[in-house]
Amino acid sequence: MKQQIALIDYGAGNLHSVANALKRVGADVALVSDADSLARAERIVLPGVGAFGACYEGLAGLPGMIDALERRVLRDGAPFLGICVGMQLLADRGLEHGDTPGLGWIGGDVRALEASDAVKVPHMGWNDVVLADDASGLVEPGEAYFLHSYAFDVTNEEHVAARTDHGGSVTAAVARDNILGVQFHPEKSQAYGLALLERFLKWKP
Amino acid sequence: MTVRIRVIPCLDVAEGRVVKGVNFVDLRDAGDPVEQAHAYDLAGADELCFLDISASHEGRATLADIVRRTAEVCFMPLTVGGGVRSVEDARTLLLAGADKVAINSAAVARPELVDEIAQRMGSQCVVASVDAKWVPDPSVRAEPVEARLRSRPSTGSGRTASGAGRYEIFTHGGRRATGIDALEHATRLAQLGAGELLVTSMDRDGTKDGYDLELTRMIADAVDIPVIASGGVGTLDHMVAGVREGHASAVLAASIFHFGQHTVAEAQDALRAAGLPARHPEPYAGTRA
């Protein structure tokens, strides 16, 4: 049976790639940009690429969307997946050209990665996903595609589901209750990523 | 471990068709870029690059459609270049499903375009092309042949930064000189917000003599963003050298893959055998087609 997935459409560049990948693993994807439609969604996916501030403004620019997300995810417990900046938006704030608030669902800040002789920024390419304290049970160890210049410093270690390494430990996934966020791009991580999306469709947190 | 060296097959597309021949078996239509992209996705390519070299406006217009159909069946990052001259051109390709756009001649004519696209869509989606050629210093050219030969190392590209010349930016497939210093141009593009640089040696492109390692290293060492080595791959050893000696974060190649000389997996194996981090792609399984 096909499940209705609400893919939040707030202008994120990877919207269609995420939609394609979800369809490939059997989801019935609805692009949702109004708060009312969210109430009917069984599961919710928040994509995102680019700048934290621009993404937050895009999301906050949809009337009632953040309230509706909080009702559906925090109150009703609908399974939620945030991807890349969609995961970073779960933080308290993003420290990029100043200070932008986030959703604050998972405590922590989003900070710039620092380049060095050995480390290029953006962190671009396939890297390890090493399991930490994965409350979701959805994340498998493997190789996934990362593309980001900022990283999520999570306050409570228990919320770090997986890590990777790029000039030091970098949060690869966060999880709490019915909320999963991944820094990498499952929609661009071939078999590894499609398998994760497939598990998300079956997730009963 | 650490972030893997990316192995990137590049497909040249003109008027909606793949230009260079290909040797994949089982393709119904070997000239269809979507079919080839799909084959590379299944073969575990770390990324894919489409470079559109269409001469006509109509040819260019088909590119977005090719990208859209590719994004429906490929689940790897896709870079698309060729004819991107405005923010709107970039947006069209990104919305169609490209993850990154490569800015070629427009980045020479108007480098600010890199900044404009990065501001709106993010640095992560901007690949700035650096097409460079070695230009000997005219005063050196006037020297006797023996003196020039003595100044050249016996191996490698024979190009040093010893003052015998410099790398310059060329456009129009290497035919048109710009007089712009390649290193200055590359560092400027990085400052303007490019997410990575695609560094192509116009001297080596199509030669199978290997990347221009000095050019690649000179730029890779000068910028904080990743550099893709491009132009001249003839063997797997060339890819290894592009990383080890060229300090590239990714290696791009065309004919070595298209003509079936090597598979992507063989390239990844060769990198690993040389002690470099490369991926072990998982086979597709358990998902519905």
CSV table of C-alpha atoms in Angstrom, one decimal:
chain,number,residue,atom,x,y,z
A,1,MET,CA,0.0,0.0,0.0
A,2,LYS,CA,1.3,3.4,-0.9
A,3,GLN,CA,1.9,5.8,1.9
A,4,GLN,CA,1.2,9.5,1.6
A,5,ILE,CA,4.5,11.4,2.2
A,6,ALA,CA,4.3,15.1,2.6
A,7,LEU,CA,7.4,16.6,1.0
A,8,ILE,CA,7.6,20.2,2.2
A,9,ASP,CA,7.9,22.5,-0.8
A,10,TYR,CA,9.5,25.8,0.4
A,11,GLY,CA,11.8,26.4,-2.6
A,12,ALA,CA,14.6,24.0,-1.6
A,13,GLY,CA,16.8,23.0,-4.5
A,14,ASN,CA,16.8,19.3,-3.9
A,15,LEU,CA,13.0,19.0,-3.7
A,16,HIS,CA,12.6,17.0,-7.0
A,17,SER,CA,15.6,14.8,-6.4
A,18,VAL,CA,14.1,13.8,-3.0
A,19,ALA,CA,10.7,13.3,-4.6
A,20,ASN,CA,12.2,11.1,-7.3
A,21,ALA,CA,14.0,8.9,-4.7
A,22,LEU,CA,10.9,8.6,-2.5
A,23,LYS,CA,8.8,7.5,-5.5
A,24,ARG,CA,11.5,5.0,-6.5
A,25,VAL,CA,11.1,3.2,-3.2
A,26,GLY,CA,7.3,3.2,-3.5
A,27,ALA,CA,6.1,6.3,-1.8
A,28,ASP,CA,3.1,8.4,-2.8
A,29,VAL,CA,4.7,11.8,-2.6
A,30,ALA,CA,2.7,15.0,-2.2
A,31,LEU,CA,4.5,18.3,-2.5
A,32,VAL,CA,3.1,20.4,0.3
A,33,SER,CA,3.4,24.1,0.7
A,34,ASP,CA,0.2,24.9,2.7
A,35,ALA,CA,-0.2,24.2,6.4
A,36,ASP,CA,-3.6,22.6,6.0
A,37,SER,CA,-2.4,19.8,3.7
A,38,LEU,CA,0.2,18.8,6.3
A,39,ALA,CA,-2.6,17.6,8.7
A,40,ARG,CA,-3.3,14.7,6.4
A,41,ALA,CA,0.3,13.6,5.9
A,42,GLU,CA,1.3,10.2,7.5
A,43,ARG,CA,4.9,11.1,7.2
A,44,ILE,CA,6.8,14.3,6.6
A,45,VAL,CA,10.1,15.0,4.7
A,46,LEU,CA,11.9,18.3,4.9
A,47,PRO,CA,14.5,18.8,2.2
A,48,GLY,CA,17.1,21.6,2.0
A,49,VAL,CA,20.3,22.8,0.4
A,50,GLY,CA,22.2,26.0,0.5
A,51,ALA,CA,22.2,28.5,3.3
A,52,PHE,CA,20.6,27.9,6.7
A,53,GLY,CA,19.2,31.4,6.9
A,54,ALA,CA,17.6,31.4,3.4
A,55,CYS,CA,16.1,28.0,4.1
A,56,TYR,CA,14.6,29.0,7.4
A,57,GLU,CA,13.1,32.1,5.9
A,58,GLY,CA,11.7,30.0,3.1
A,59,LEU,CA,10.0,27.7,5.6
A,60,ALA,CA,8.8,30.5,7.9
A,61,GLY,CA,7.5,32.2,4.8
A,62,LEU,CA,4.8,29.6,4.3
A,63,PRO,CA,1.9,30.8,6.5
A,64,GLY,CA,1.3,28.6,9.5
A,65,MET,CA,3.7,25.9,8.3
A,66,ILE,CA,6.0,25.9,11.3
A,67,ASP,CA,3.1,25.7,13.7
A,68,ALA,CA,1.5,22.9,11.6
A,69,LEU,CA,4.8,21.0,11.5
A,70,GLU,CA,5.1,21.3,15.3
A,71,ARG,CA,1.6,20.0,15.8
A,72,ARG,CA,2.0,17.1,13.4
A,73,VAL,CA,5.5,16.0,14.4
A,74,LEU,CA,5.9,17.0,18.1
A,75,ARG,CA,2.3,16.6,19.2
A,76,ASP,CA,0.9,13.8,16.9
A,77,GLY,CA,4.2,11.9,16.5
A,78,ALA,CA,4.2,11.7,12.7
A,79,PRO,CA,7.5,10.2,11.5
A,80,PHE,CA,9.7,13.0,10.3
A,81,LEU,CA,12.9,13.1,8.1
A,82,GLY,CA,15.0,16.2,7.6
A,83,ILE,CA,17.7,16.1,4.9
A,84,CYS,CA,20.9,18.2,4.8
A,85,VAL,CA,19.8,21.8,5.6
A,86,GLY,CA,16.4,20.2,6.4
A,87,MET,CA,18.2,18.4,9.2
A,88,GLN,CA,20.2,21.4,10.3
A,89,LEU,CA,16.9,23.4,10.7
A,90,LEU,CA,16.1,21.2,13.7
A,91,ALA,CA,18.8,23.0,15.6
A,92,ASP,CA,18.3,25.9,18.0
A,93,ARG,CA,20.1,28.3,15.7
A,94,GLY,CA,22.4,28.6,12.7
A,95,LEU,CA,25.6,30.6,13.0
A,96,GLU,CA,26.1,31.9,9.5
A,97,HIS,CA,26.3,35.5,8.6
A,98,GLY,CA,25.0,36.2,12.1
A,99,ASP,CA,22.5,34.3,14.0
A,100,THR,CA,19.3,32.7,12.6
A,101,PRO,CA,16.8,30.8,14.7
A,102,GLY,CA,16.0,27.1,13.9
A,103,LEU,CA,13.1,24.9,14.9
A,104,GLY,CA,14.8,24.0,18.1
A,105,TRP,CA,13.5,20.4,18.1
A,106,ILE,CA,17.0,19.0,18.7
A,107,GLY,CA,19.3,21.2,20.8
A,108,GLY,CA,22.5,22.6,19.3
A,109,ASP,CA,24.0,25.0,16.9
A,110,VAL,CA,24.9,24.8,13.2
A,111,ARG,CA,28.5,26.1,12.7
A,112,ALA,CA,30.9,26.5,9.8
A,113,LEU,CA,33.3,23.7,9.0
A,114,GLU,CA,36.9,25.0,8.9
A,115,ALA,CA,39.2,24.3,6.0
A,116,SER,CA,42.8,23.4,6.5
A,117,ASP,CA,45.6,22.0,4.4
A,118,ALA,CA,44.1,18.5,4.8
A,119,VAL,CA,40.5,19.4,4.7
A,120,LYS,CA,38.5,21.0,1.9
A,121,VAL,CA,35.3,22.9,2.5
A,122,PRO,CA,32.6,22.2,1.4
A,123,HIS,CA,32.7,18.6,2.7
A,124,MET,CA,31.8,17.1,-0.7
A,125,GLY,CA,31.6,13.5,-1.6
A,126,TRP,CA,31.1,10.0,-0.2
A,127,ASN,CA,32.1,9.4,3.4
A,128,ASP,CA,31.4,7.0,6.2
A,129,VAL,CA,28.3,6.9,8.2
A,130,VAL,CA,29.3,5.5,11.6
A,131,LEU,CA,26.6,4.6,14.0
A,132,ALA,CA,26.4,6.4,17.4
A,133,ASP,CA,23.3,6.4,19.6
A,134,ASP,CA,20.7,5.8,16.9
A,135,ALA,CA,17.3,6.1,18.6
A,136,SER,CA,15.5,5.6,15.3
A,137,GLY,CA,17.0,2.3,14.4
A,138,LEU,CA,16.9,3.4,10.8
A,139,VAL,CA,20.5,4.4,10.1
A,140,GLU,CA,22.8,1.7,8.9
A,141,PRO,CA,26.6,2.0,8.7
A,142,GLY,CA,27.9,2.6,5.2
A,143,GLU,CA,29.0,5.2,2.7
A,144,ALA,CA,26.8,8.2,1.9
A,145,TYR,CA,27.1,11.4,-0.2
A,146,PHE,CA,27.7,14.6,1.8
A,147,LEU,CA,27.6,18.1,0.5
A,148,HIS,CA,27.8,20.8,3.1
A,149,SER,CA,29.9,23.7,4.6
A,150,TYR,CA,28.1,23.8,8.0
A,151,ALA,CA,27.7,21.1,10.5
A,152,PHE,CA,25.3,20.5,13.4
A,153,ASP,CA,26.9,20.6,16.9
A,154,VAL,CA,24.4,18.7,18.9
A,155,THR,CA,24.0,19.6,22.6
A,156,ASN,CA,22.8,16.2,23.9
A,157,GLU,CA,25.0,13.3,22.7
A,158,GLU,CA,22.0,11.0,22.9
A,159,HIS,CA,20.5,12.7,19.9
A,160,VAL,CA,23.5,12.0,17.7
A,161,ALA,CA,22.5,8.9,15.6
A,162,ALA,CA,25.6,8.7,13.4
A,163,ARG,CA,28.8,10.5,12.8
A,164,THR,CA,31.3,11.0,10.0
A,165,ASP,CA,34.8,12.4,9.9
A,166,HIS,CA,36.0,15.5,8.1
A,167,GLY,CA,38.9,17.1,9.9
A,168,GLY,CA,37.3,15.9,13.1
A,169,SER,CA,34.0,14.3,14.1
A,170,VAL,CA,30.9,15.7,12.2
A,171,THR,CA,27.3,14.9,12.9
A,172,ALA,CA,26.0,12.6,10.1
A,173,ALA,CA,22.5,11.9,11.6
A,174,VAL,CA,20.4,13.0,14.5
A,175,ALA,CA,17.4,11.1,16.0
A,176,ARG,CA,14.9,11.7,18.8
A,177,ASP,CA,11.5,10.0,19.2
A,178,ASN,CA,9.8,10.2,15.8
A,179,ILE,CA,12.4,12.6,14.4
A,180,LEU,CA,15.3,11.6,12.1
A,181,GLY,CA,17.7,14.1,10.4
A,182,VAL,CA,20.5,13.2,8.1
A,183,GLN,CA,23.3,15.5,7.0
A,184,PHE,CA,24.0,13.4,3.9
A,185,HIS,CA,21.8,13.1,0.9
A,186,PRO,CA,20.0,9.8,0.8
A,187,GLU,CA,18.4,10.9,-2.5
A,188,LYS,CA,22.0,11.0,-4.0
A,189,SER,CA,23.5,8.0,-2.2
A,190,GLN,CA,22.5,5.3,-4.6
A,191,ALA,CA,21.6,1.9,-3.0
A,192,TYR,CA,22.6,3.1,0.5
A,193,GLY,CA,20.3,6.1,0.4
A,194,LEU,CA,17.3,4.4,-1.2
A,195,ALA,CA,17.4,1.7,1.4
A,196,LEU,CA,17.3,4.3,4.2
A,197,LEU,CA,14.3,6.0,2.6
A,198,GLU,CA,12.6,2.6,2.2
A,199,ARG,CA,13.1,2.0,6.0
A,200,PHE,CA,11.8,5.5,6.7
A,201,LEU,CA,8.6,4.6,4.9
A,202,LYS,CA,8.1,1.6,7.2
A,203,TRP,CA,9.2,3.3,10.4
A,204,LYS,CA,6.9,3.0,13.3
A,205,PRO,CA,8.5,5.1,16.0
B,1,MET,CA,38.3,7.1,7.2
B,2,THR,CA,37.9,10.3,5.3
B,3,VAL,CA,35.9,11.7,2.4
B,4,ARG,CA,36.5,9.6,-0.6
B,5,ILE,CA,38.2,10.6,-3.8
B,6,ARG,CA,35.4,11.0,-6.3
B,7,VAL,CA,35.5,9.2,-9.7
B,8,ILE,CA,33.4,11.2,-12.1
B,9,PRO,CA,32.6,10.0,-15.7
B,10,CYS,CA,31.9,12.9,-18.0
B,11,LEU,CA,29.4,12.7,-20.9
B,12,ASP,CA,29.7,15.2,-23.7
B,13,VAL,CA,26.3,15.9,-25.0
B,14,ALA,CA,25.4,17.8,-28.2
B,15,GLU,CA,21.9,18.4,-29.6
B,16,GLY,CA,20.5,15.9,-27.1
B,17,ARG,CA,22.9,13.1,-28.0
B,18,VAL,CA,26.1,11.7,-26.4
B,19,VAL,CA,29.0,12.8,-28.6
B,20,LYS,CA,31.8,10.4,-27.8
B,21,GLY,CA,31.1,6.8,-28.5
B,22,VAL,CA,30.4,4.4,-25.8
B,23,ASN,CA,30.9,0.7,-25.2
B,24,PHE,CA,28.3,-0.2,-22.7
B,25,VAL,CA,26.6,-3.5,-23.6
B,26,ASP,CA,22.9,-3.9,-23.3
B,27,LEU,CA,22.0,-0.3,-24.1
B,28,ARG,CA,19.1,0.0,-26.4
B,29,ASP,CA,20.3,3.4,-27.6
B,30,ALA,CA,24.0,4.1,-26.8
B,31,GLY,CA,23.6,7.7,-27.9
B,32,ASP,CA,20.9,8.4,-25.3
B,33,PRO,CA,22.5,10.4,-22.4
B,34,VAL,CA,19.8,9.2,-20.0
B,35,GLU,CA,20.5,5.5,-20.7
B,36,GLN,CA,24.2,6.1,-20.3
B,37,ALA,CA,23.8,8.0,-17.1
B,38,HIS,CA,21.6,5.2,-15.7
B,39,ALA,CA,24.3,2.7,-16.6
B,40,TYR,CA,26.9,4.7,-14.8
B,41,ASP,CA,24.6,5.0,-11.8
B,42,LEU,CA,24.3,1.2,-11.6
B,43,ALA,CA,28.1,0.9,-12.1
B,44,GLY,CA,28.7,2.9,-8.9
B,45,ALA,CA,30.0,6.2,-10.3
B,46,ASP,CA,30.5,8.6,-7.5
B,47,GLU,CA,29.1,11.5,-9.5
B,48,LEU,CA,28.2,12.2,-13.1
B,49,CYS,CA,28.9,15.2,-15.3
B,50,PHE,CA,27.0,16.2,-18.4
B,51,LEU,CA,28.9,18.8,-20.5
B,52,ASP,CA,26.6,20.2,-23.2
B,53,ILE,CA,28.5,21.3,-26.3
B,54,SER,CA,25.5,22.0,-28.5
B,55,ALA,CA,26.0,24.6,-31.1
B,56,SER,CA,22.3,25.5,-31.5
B,57,HIS,CA,19.8,27.0,-29.2
B,58,GLU,CA,17.5,24.1,-29.8
B,59,GLY,CA,20.2,21.7,-28.7
B,60,ARG,CA,20.6,23.6,-25.5
B,61,ALA,CA,16.9,23.6,-24.9
B,62,THR,CA,16.8,19.8,-24.8
B,63,LEU,CA,19.4,19.7,-22.0
B,64,ALA,CA,16.9,20.5,-19.2
B,65,ASP,CA,14.7,17.7,-20.5
B,66,ILE,CA,17.6,15.3,-20.5
B,67,VAL,CA,18.5,16.4,-16.9
B,68,ARG,CA,14.9,15.9,-15.8
B,69,ARG,CA,14.7,12.4,-17.2
B,70,THR,CA,18.1,11.5,-15.8
B,71,ALA,CA,17.2,12.7,-12.3
B,72,GLU,CA,14.2,10.3,-12.4
B,73,VAL,CA,16.4,7.2,-12.7
B,74,CYS,CA,19.8,8.2,-11.3
B,75,PHE,CA,20.4,8.6,-7.6
B,76,MET,CA,23.9,10.0,-7.6
B,77,PRO,CA,25.0,13.7,-7.8
B,78,LEU,CA,24.8,15.2,-11.2
B,79,THR,CA,26.8,18.2,-12.5
B,80,VAL,CA,25.6,19.9,-15.6
B,81,GLY,CA,27.6,22.4,-17.6
B,82,GLY,CA,27.6,24.1,-21.0
B,83,GLY,CA,26.0,27.4,-21.9
B,84,VAL,CA,25.1,28.5,-18.3
B,85,ARG,CA,25.2,32.3,-18.6
B,86,SER,CA,22.8,33.6,-16.1
B,87,VAL,CA,21.2,32.8,-12.7
B,88,GLU,CA,18.1,31.8,-14.6
B,89,ASP,CA,20.0,29.3,-16.7
B,90,ALA,CA,21.4,27.8,-13.5
B,91,ARG,CA,18.0,27.7,-11.8
B,92,THR,CA,16.4,25.9,-14.8
B,93,LEU,CA,19.0,23.1,-14.6
B,94,LEU,CA,18.9,22.8,-10.8
B,95,LEU,CA,15.1,22.6,-10.8
B,96,ALA,CA,15.2,20.0,-13.5
B,97,GLY,CA,17.3,17.9,-11.2
B,98,ALA,CA,21.0,18.9,-11.5
B,99,ASP,CA,22.7,19.1,-8.2
B,100,LYS,CA,25.5,21.4,-9.4
B,101,VAL,CA,26.0,23.6,-12.5
B,102,ALA,CA,29.3,24.1,-14.1
B,103,ILE,CA,30.0,27.6,-15.2
B,104,ASN,CA,32.4,27.7,-18.2
B,105,SER,CA,33.0,30.7,-20.4
B,106,ALA,CA,30.6,32.9,-18.6
B,107,ALA,CA,32.9,32.6,-15.5
B,108,VAL,CA,35.6,34.2,-17.7
B,109,ALA,CA,33.4,36.9,-19.2
B,110,ARG,CA,31.7,37.7,-16.0
B,111,PRO,CA,33.1,36.0,-12.9
B,112,GLU,CA,30.4,37.8,-10.7
B,113,LEU,CA,28.0,35.2,-12.1
B,114,VAL,CA,29.5,32.7,-9.7
B,115,ASP,CA,28.7,35.0,-6.8
B,116,GLU,CA,25.2,35.6,-8.0
B,117,ILE,CA,24.4,31.9,-8.3
B,118,ALA,CA,26.1,31.1,-5.0
B,119,GLN,CA,24.1,33.8,-3.2
B,120,ARG,CA,20.8,32.5,-4.4
B,121,MET,CA,21.2,28.8,-4.7
B,122,GLY,CA,24.2,28.2,-2.4
B,123,SER,CA,27.9,27.6,-3.1
B,124,GLN,CA,27.4,23.8,-3.0
B,125,CYS,CA,25.8,23.9,-6.4
B,126,VAL,CA,28.4,26.1,-8.2
B,127,VAL,CA,31.2,24.3,-10.1
B,128,ALA,CA,33.5,26.9,-11.7
B,129,SER,CA,35.5,25.7,-14.7
B,130,VAL,CA,39.1,26.6,-15.1
B,131,ASP,CA,40.3,25.8,-18.6
B,132,ALA,CA,44.0,26.5,-18.8
B,133,LYS,CA,46.9,26.1,-21.1
B,134,TRP,CA,50.6,26.6,-20.6
B,135,VAL,CA,51.8,29.7,-22.4
B,136,PRO,CA,55.6,29.9,-22.8
B,137,ASP,CA,57.2,33.2,-22.1
B,138,PRO,CA,58.0,34.9,-25.4
B,139,SER,CA,61.5,35.8,-24.2
B,140,VAL,CA,62.2,32.2,-23.4
B,141,ARG,CA,60.9,31.2,-26.8
B,142,ALA,CA,63.6,33.2,-28.4
B,143,GLU,CA,66.3,31.3,-26.6
B,144,PRO,CA,68.2,28.5,-28.4
B,145,VAL,CA,66.5,25.2,-28.4
B,146,GLU,CA,69.2,23.6,-26.2
B,147,ALA,CA,68.6,26.2,-23.4
B,148,ARG,CA,64.9,25.5,-23.5
B,149,LEU,CA,65.4,21.8,-23.3
B,150,ARG,CA,67.7,22.1,-20.4
B,151,SER,CA,65.2,24.1,-18.5
B,152,ARG,CA,62.6,21.3,-18.8
B,153,PRO,CA,62.4,18.4,-16.5
B,154,SER,CA,62.8,15.1,-18.2
B,155,THR,CA,59.5,13.8,-17.0
B,156,GLY,CA,56.1,15.2,-16.3
B,157,SER,CA,54.5,18.0,-18.3
B,158,GLY,CA,57.7,19.9,-18.7
B,159,ARG,CA,56.2,23.0,-17.2
B,160,THR,CA,57.6,24.6,-14.2
B,161,ALA,CA,56.8,27.9,-12.5
B,162,SER,CA,60.4,28.9,-13.0
B,163,GLY,CA,59.5,31.9,-15.1
B,164,ALA,CA,59.6,30.1,-18.4
B,165,GLY,CA,55.9,30.9,-18.9
B,166,ARG,CA,52.6,30.6,-17.1
B,167,TYR,CA,49.2,29.0,-17.2
B,168,GLU,CA,46.5,31.1,-18.9
B,169,ILE,CA,42.8,30.8,-19.2
B,170,PHE,CA,41.5,29.8,-22.7
B,171,THR,CA,37.9,29.6,-24.0
B,172,HIS,CA,36.2,28.0,-27.0
B,173,GLY,CA,37.6,24.6,-26.4
B,174,GLY,CA,41.2,25.9,-26.0
B,175,ARG,CA,41.2,27.9,-29.2
B,176,ARG,CA,40.9,31.4,-27.8
B,177,ALA,CA,43.4,33.0,-25.4
B,178,THR,CA,42.2,35.4,-22.8
B,179,GLY,CA,45.5,36.6,-21.3
B,180,ILE,CA,44.1,35.8,-17.8
B,181,ASP,CA,46.4,34.1,-15.4
B,182,ALA,CA,44.9,30.7,-14.4
B,183,LEU,CA,45.9,30.8,-10.8
B,184,GLU,CA,44.6,34.3,-10.2
B,185,HIS,CA,41.3,33.4,-12.0
B,186,ALA,CA,41.0,30.2,-9.9
B,187,THR,CA,41.5,31.9,-6.6
B,188,ARG,CA,39.1,34.7,-7.6
B,189,LEU,CA,36.4,32.1,-8.5
B,190,ALA,CA,36.9,30.5,-5.1
B,191,GLN,CA,36.6,33.8,-3.3
B,192,LEU,CA,33.4,34.6,-5.3
B,193,GLY,CA,31.8,31.5,-3.8
B,194,ALA,CA,32.4,28.6,-6.1
B,195,GLY,CA,31.8,25.3,-4.3
B,196,GLU,CA,34.5,23.5,-6.3
B,197,LEU,CA,36.7,24.0,-9.3
B,198,LEU,CA,36.8,21.9,-12.4
B,199,VAL,CA,40.4,22.3,-13.6
B,200,THR,CA,40.9,21.2,-17.2
B,201,SER,CA,44.2,21.2,-19.0
B,202,MET,CA,43.5,22.3,-22.6
B,203,ASP,CA,47.0,21.0,-23.5
B,204,ARG,CA,46.2,17.5,-22.3
B,205,ASP,CA,42.5,17.2,-23.1
B,206,GLY,CA,42.1,14.3,-25.5
B,207,THR,CA,45.8,13.3,-25.4
B,208,LYS,CA,45.6,10.3,-22.9
B,209,ASP,CA,48.9,11.6,-21.6
B,210,GLY,CA,47.6,12.2,-18.1
B,211,TYR,CA,46.4,15.2,-16.2
B,212,ASP,CA,48.6,18.3,-16.1
B,213,LEU,CA,49.7,17.6,-12.6
B,214,GLU,CA,51.5,20.9,-12.0
B,215,LEU,CA,48.5,22.9,-13.1
B,216,THR,CA,46.2,20.8,-10.9
B,217,ARG,CA,48.5,21.0,-7.9
B,218,MET,CA,49.1,24.7,-8.2
B,219,ILE,CA,45.4,25.4,-8.0
B,220,ALA,CA,44.4,22.7,-5.5
B,221,ASP,CA,47.1,24.0,-3.1
B,222,ALA,CA,45.9,27.6,-3.4
B,223,VAL,CA,42.2,27.1,-2.7
B,224,ASP,CA,40.2,25.7,0.2
B,225,ILE,CA,37.5,24.2,-2.0
B,226,PRO,CA,37.8,20.8,-3.7
B,227,VAL,CA,39.4,20.6,-7.2
B,228,ILE,CA,38.4,18.1,-9.9
B,229,ALA,CA,41.3,17.1,-12.1
B,230,SER,CA,40.3,17.0,-15.8
B,231,GLY,CA,41.8,16.5,-19.2
B,232,GLY,CA,44.1,13.8,-20.5
B,233,VAL,CA,43.3,10.6,-18.6
B,234,GLY,CA,44.6,7.5,-20.5
B,235,THR,CA,45.3,5.1,-17.7
B,236,LEU,CA,44.2,4.4,-14.1
B,237,ASP,CA,47.6,5.4,-13.0
B,238,HIS,CA,46.9,8.9,-14.3
B,239,MET,CA,43.9,9.1,-11.9
B,240,VAL,CA,46.1,8.0,-9.0
B,241,ALA,CA,48.7,10.7,-10.0
B,242,GLY,CA,46.0,13.3,-10.2
B,243,VAL,CA,45.3,12.8,-6.5
B,244,ARG,CA,48.7,12.0,-5.2
B,245,GLU,CA,50.7,14.5,-7.2
B,246,GLY,CA,48.0,16.8,-8.4
B,247,HIS,CA,46.3,17.0,-5.0
B,248,ALA,CA,42.8,16.8,-6.6
B,249,SER,CA,39.8,15.8,-4.6
B,250,ALA,CA,38.1,14.2,-7.6
B,251,VAL,CA,39.1,12.8,-10.9
B,252,LEU,CA,37.1,13.3,-14.1
B,253,ALA,CA,37.4,11.1,-17.2
B,254,ALA,CA,35.6,10.4,-20.4
B,255,SER,CA,36.9,8.0,-23.0
B,256,ILE,CA,38.7,5.7,-20.5
B,257,PHE,CA,35.2,4.7,-19.3
B,258,HIS,CA,33.1,5.3,-22.4
B,259,PHE,CA,35.1,2.9,-24.6
B,260,GLY,CA,35.1,0.2,-22.0
B,261,GLN,CA,38.8,0.4,-21.3
B,262,HIS,CA,38.1,0.5,-17.6
B,263,THR,CA,35.1,0.4,-15.3
B,264,VAL,CA,34.4,2.9,-12.5
B,265,ALA,CA,35.0,0.0,-10.0
B,266,GLU,CA,38.4,-0.5,-11.5
B,267,ALA,CA,39.2,3.1,-11.0
B,268,GLN,CA,38.0,3.0,-7.4
B,269,ASP,CA,40.1,-0.2,-6.9
B,270,ALA,CA,43.2,1.5,-8.3
B,271,LEU,CA,42.8,4.5,-6.0
B,272,ARG,CA,42.4,2.2,-3.0
B,273,ALA,CA,45.4,0.0,-4.1
B,274,ALA,CA,47.5,3.2,-4.1
B,275,GLY,CA,46.4,3.9,-0.5
B,276,LEU,CA,43.9,6.6,-1.3
B,277,PRO,CA,40.3,6.6,0.0
B,278,ALA,CA,37.8,5.4,-2.6
B,279,ARG,CA,34.3,4.0,-2.3
B,280,HIS,CA,33.0,0.5,-2.4
B,281,PRO,CA,29.6,1.0,-4.1
B,282,GLU,CA,26.8,-1.2,-2.9
B,283,PRO,CA,24.8,-3.1,-5.5
B,284,TYR,CA,21.2,-2.0,-5.9
B,285,ALA,CA,18.9,-4.4,-4.1
B,286,GLY,CA,15.6,-4.4,-2.3
B,287,THR,CA,14.2,-1.4,-4.1
B,288,ARG,CA,11.6,-1.4,-6.8
B,289,ALA,CA,12.5,-0.3,-10.2
